[in-house]
CSV table of C-alpha atoms in Angstrom, one decimal:
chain,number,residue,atom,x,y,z
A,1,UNK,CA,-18.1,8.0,-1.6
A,2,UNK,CA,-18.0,4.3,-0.4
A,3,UNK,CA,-14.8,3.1,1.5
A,4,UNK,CA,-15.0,-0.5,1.8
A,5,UNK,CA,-11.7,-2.6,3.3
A,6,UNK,CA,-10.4,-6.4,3.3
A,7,UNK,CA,-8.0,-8.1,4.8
A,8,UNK,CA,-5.7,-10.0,2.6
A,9,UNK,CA,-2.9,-12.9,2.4
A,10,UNK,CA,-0.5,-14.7,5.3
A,11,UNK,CA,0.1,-11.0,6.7
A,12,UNK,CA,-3.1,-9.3,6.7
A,13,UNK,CA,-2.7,-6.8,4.3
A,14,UNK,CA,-6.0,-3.8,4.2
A,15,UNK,CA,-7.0,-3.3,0.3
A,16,UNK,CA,-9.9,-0.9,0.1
A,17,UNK,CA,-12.4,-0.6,-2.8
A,18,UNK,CA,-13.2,3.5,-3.1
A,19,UNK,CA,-17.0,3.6,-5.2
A,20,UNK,CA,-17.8,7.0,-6.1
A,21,UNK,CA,-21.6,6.8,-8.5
A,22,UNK,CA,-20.6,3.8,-10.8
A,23,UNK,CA,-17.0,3.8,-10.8
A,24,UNK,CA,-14.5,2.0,-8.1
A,25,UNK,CA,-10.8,2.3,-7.7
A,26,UNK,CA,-8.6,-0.7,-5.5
A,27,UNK,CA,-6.0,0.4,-3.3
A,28,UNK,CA,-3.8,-2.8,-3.1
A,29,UNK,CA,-4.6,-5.7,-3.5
A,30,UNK,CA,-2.2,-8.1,-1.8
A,31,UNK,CA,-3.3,-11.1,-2.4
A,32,UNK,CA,-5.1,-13.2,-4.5
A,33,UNK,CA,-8.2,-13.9,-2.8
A,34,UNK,CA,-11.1,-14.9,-4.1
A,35,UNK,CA,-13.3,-12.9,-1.4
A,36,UNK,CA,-12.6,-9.8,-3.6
A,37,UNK,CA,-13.0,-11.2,-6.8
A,38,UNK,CA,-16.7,-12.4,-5.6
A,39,UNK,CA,-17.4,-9.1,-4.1
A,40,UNK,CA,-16.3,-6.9,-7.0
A,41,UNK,CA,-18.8,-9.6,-9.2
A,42,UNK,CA,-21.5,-9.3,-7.2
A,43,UNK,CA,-21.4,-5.7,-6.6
A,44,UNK,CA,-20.8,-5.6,-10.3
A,45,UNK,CA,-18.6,-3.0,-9.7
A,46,UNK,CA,-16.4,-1.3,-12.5
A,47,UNK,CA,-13.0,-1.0,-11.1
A,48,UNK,CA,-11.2,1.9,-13.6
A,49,UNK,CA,-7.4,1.9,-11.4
A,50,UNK,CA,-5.3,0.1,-9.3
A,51,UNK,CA,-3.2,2.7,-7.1
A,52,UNK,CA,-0.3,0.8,-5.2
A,53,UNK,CA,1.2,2.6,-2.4
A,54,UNK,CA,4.6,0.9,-2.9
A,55,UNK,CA,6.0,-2.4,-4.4
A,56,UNK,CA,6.1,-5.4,-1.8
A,57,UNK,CA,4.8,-8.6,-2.4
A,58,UNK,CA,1.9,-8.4,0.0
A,59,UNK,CA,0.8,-5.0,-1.4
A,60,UNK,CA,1.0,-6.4,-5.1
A,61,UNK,CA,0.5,-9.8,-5.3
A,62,UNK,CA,-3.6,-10.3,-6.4
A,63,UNK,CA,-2.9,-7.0,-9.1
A,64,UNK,CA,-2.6,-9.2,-11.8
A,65,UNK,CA,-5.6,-11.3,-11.1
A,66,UNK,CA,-7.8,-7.6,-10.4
A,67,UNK,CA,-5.7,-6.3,-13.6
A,68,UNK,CA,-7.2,-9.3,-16.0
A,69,UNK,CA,-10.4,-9.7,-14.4
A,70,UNK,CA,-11.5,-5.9,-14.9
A,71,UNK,CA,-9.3,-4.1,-17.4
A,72,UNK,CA,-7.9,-1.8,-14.7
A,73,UNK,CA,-5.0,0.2,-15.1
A,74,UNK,CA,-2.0,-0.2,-12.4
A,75,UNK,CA,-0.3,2.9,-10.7
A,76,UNK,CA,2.9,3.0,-8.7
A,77,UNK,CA,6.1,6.1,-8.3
A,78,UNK,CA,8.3,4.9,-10.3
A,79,UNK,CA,10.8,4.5,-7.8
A,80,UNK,CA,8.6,0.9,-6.8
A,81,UNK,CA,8.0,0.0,-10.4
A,82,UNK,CA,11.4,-2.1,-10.3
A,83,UNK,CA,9.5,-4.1,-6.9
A,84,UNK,CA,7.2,-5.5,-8.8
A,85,UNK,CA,8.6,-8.6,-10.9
A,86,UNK,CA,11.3,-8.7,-9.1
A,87,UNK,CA,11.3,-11.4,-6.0
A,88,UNK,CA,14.3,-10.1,-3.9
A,89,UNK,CA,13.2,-6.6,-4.1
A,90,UNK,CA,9.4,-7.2,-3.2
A,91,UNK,CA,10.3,-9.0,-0.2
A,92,UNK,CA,8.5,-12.2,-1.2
A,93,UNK,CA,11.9,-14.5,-1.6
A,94,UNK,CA,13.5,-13.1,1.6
A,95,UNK,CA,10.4,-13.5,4.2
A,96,UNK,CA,8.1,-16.1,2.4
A,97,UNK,CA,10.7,-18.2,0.1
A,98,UNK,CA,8.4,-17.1,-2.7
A,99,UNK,CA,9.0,-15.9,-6.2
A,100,UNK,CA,5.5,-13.4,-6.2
A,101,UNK,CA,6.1,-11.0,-9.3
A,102,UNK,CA,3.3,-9.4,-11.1
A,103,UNK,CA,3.6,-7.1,-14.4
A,104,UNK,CA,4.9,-4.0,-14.3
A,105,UNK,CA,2.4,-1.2,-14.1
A,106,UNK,CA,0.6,0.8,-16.7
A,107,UNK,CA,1.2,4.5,-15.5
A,108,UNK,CA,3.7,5.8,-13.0
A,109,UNK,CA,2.5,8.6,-10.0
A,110,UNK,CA,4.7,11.8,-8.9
A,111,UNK,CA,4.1,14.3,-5.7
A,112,UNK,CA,1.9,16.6,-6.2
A,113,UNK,CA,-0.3,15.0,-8.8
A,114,UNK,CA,-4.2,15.0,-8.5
A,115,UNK,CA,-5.8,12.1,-9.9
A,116,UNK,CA,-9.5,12.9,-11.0
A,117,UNK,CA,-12.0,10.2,-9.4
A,118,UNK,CA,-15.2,11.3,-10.4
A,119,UNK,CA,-15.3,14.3,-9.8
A,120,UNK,CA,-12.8,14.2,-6.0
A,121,UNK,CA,-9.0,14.7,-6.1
A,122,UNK,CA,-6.8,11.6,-5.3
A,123,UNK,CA,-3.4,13.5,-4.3
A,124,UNK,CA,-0.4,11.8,-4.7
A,125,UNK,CA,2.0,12.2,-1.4
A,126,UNK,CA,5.7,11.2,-1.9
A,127,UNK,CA,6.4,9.2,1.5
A,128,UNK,CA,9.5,7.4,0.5
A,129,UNK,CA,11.6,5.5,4.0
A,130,UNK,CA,9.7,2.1,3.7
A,131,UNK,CA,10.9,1.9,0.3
A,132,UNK,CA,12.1,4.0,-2.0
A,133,UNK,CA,8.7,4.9,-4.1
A,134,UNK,CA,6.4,4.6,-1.1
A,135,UNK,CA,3.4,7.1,-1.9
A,136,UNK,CA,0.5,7.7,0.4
A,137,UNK,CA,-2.9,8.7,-1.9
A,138,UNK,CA,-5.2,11.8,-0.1
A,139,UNK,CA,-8.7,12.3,-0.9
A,140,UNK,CA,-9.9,15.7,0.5
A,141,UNK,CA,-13.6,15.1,-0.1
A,142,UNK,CA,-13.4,12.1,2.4
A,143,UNK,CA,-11.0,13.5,5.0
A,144,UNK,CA,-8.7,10.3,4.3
A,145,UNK,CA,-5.5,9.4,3.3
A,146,UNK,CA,-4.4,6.0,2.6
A,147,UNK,CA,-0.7,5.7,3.8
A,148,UNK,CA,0.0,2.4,3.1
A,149,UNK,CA,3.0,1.1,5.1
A,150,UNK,CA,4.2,4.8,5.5
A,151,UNK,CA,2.4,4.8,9.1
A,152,UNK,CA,0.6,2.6,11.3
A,153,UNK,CA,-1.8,3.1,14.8
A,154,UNK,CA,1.1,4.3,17.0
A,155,UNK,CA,3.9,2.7,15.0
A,156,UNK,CA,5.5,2.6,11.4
A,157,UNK,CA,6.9,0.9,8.2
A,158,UNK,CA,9.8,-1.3,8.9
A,159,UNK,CA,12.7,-0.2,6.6
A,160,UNK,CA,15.2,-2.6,6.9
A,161,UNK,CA,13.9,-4.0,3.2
A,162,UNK,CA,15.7,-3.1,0.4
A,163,UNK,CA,15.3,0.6,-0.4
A,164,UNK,CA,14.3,1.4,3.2
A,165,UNK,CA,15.6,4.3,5.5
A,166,UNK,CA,14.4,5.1,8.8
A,167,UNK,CA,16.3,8.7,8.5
A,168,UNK,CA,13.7,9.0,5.4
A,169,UNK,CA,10.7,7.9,6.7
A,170,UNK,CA,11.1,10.0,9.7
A,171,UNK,CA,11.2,13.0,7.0
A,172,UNK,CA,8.4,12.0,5.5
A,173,UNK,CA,6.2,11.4,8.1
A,174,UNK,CA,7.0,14.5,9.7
A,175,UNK,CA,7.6,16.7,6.9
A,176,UNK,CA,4.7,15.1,4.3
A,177,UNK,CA,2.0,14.1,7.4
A,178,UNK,CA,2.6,15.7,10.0
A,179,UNK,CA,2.7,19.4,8.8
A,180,UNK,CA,-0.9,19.0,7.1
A,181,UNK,CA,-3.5,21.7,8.1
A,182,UNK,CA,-6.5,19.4,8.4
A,183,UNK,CA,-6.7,16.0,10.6
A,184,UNK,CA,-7.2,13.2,8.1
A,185,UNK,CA,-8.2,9.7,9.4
A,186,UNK,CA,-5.1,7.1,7.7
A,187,UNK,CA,-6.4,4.0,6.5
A,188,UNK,CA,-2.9,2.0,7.1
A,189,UNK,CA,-1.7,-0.7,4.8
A,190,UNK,CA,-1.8,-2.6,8.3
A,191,UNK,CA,-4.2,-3.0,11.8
A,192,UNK,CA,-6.8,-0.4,12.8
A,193,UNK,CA,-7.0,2.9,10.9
A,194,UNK,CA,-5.4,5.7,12.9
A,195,UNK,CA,-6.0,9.4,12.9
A,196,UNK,CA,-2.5,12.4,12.3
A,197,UNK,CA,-3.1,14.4,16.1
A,198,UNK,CA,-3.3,10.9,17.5
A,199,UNK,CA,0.2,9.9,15.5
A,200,UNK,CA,1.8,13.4,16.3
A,201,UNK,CA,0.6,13.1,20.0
A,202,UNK,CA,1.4,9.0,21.0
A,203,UNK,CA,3.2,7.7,18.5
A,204,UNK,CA,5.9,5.6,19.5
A,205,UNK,CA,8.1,6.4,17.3
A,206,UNK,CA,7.8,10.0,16.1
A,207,UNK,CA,6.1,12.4,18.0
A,208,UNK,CA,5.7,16.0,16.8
């Protein structure tokens, strides 16, 4: 399995590309940039689903421009679906004075569920307290979980955005993350990927 990140738009937002033989799956893509475009062309890669980990604007905005370009389906909790065409939800009109809205997706994701990606597991993990459909997406065979804004390297999602709680995200985190039996590396929607005993042993915010 191929893990391959870029940083995208004003606020540097990590989308990875997962290959796995001769299919690929994006992990939001924030931003229409043509650098992905160019490498999913010459890579000739065949991208089957978008997963979103949660609905604002600089998680979202290039999904339309992936969804046309390859056929891809998009996947977000339907909590976030709302996010996406809607400016003052996504954050795009309150912190850029922008009107970013994309389509809304094609299949919604729950807790629990195990997404089949060649043959791997792509678990669905229900981390609302950024927003209020914030998911983080687990792959076992990798030893990764892509958290999205859920956590960062020794910080966390802001959750003064609508649909944020910090009394949420502080269950999630230590409830969802935290209380795994197996030390993932999190690939953050933000910065330098990060690692659960470092979180649980320095982070500044919640310690376990």
């Amino acid at each position: 399995m191929d893990i391959r990140s870029f940083q995208l738009g004003p606020v540097g937002t990590n989308c990875y590309i997962i290959t796995k033989n001769d299919k690929s799956i994006i992990i939001d893509p924030g931003h229409n940039d043509k650098r992905l475009m160019d490498y999913i062309r010459k890579e000739n890669l065949n991208i089957e689903k978008i997963l979103l980990t949660h609905g604002h604007f600089d998680h979202i905005a290039g999904t339309d421009m992936v969804r046309d370009a390859t056929g891809a389906k998009v996947y977000i909790h339907e909590l976030d679906n709302e996010m996406l065409s809607n400016p003052n939800k996504n954050g795009s009109a309150l912190m850029m004075g922008m009107g970013i809205k994309i389509r809304e997706a094609d299949e919604f994701v729950y807790d629990g569920e195990k997404i089949d990606f060649e043959g791997s597991e792509i678990e669905v993990i229900f981390t609302p307290g950024h927003s209020k459909g914030g998911v983080c997406y687990k792959i076992d065979d990798a030893g990764v979980i892509f958290c999205g804004d859920t956590l960062f390297l020794r910080s966390i999602g802001r959750t003064d955005l609508y649909g944020g709680s910090i009394e949420v995200l502080e269950s999630s985190i230590r409830n969802k993350i935290y209380t795994l039996d197996k030390n993932y590396t999190l690939l953050s929607g933000h910065g330098d990927p990060t690692d659960i005993e470092g979180e649980k042993k320095y982070n500044g915010f919640f310690r376990a």
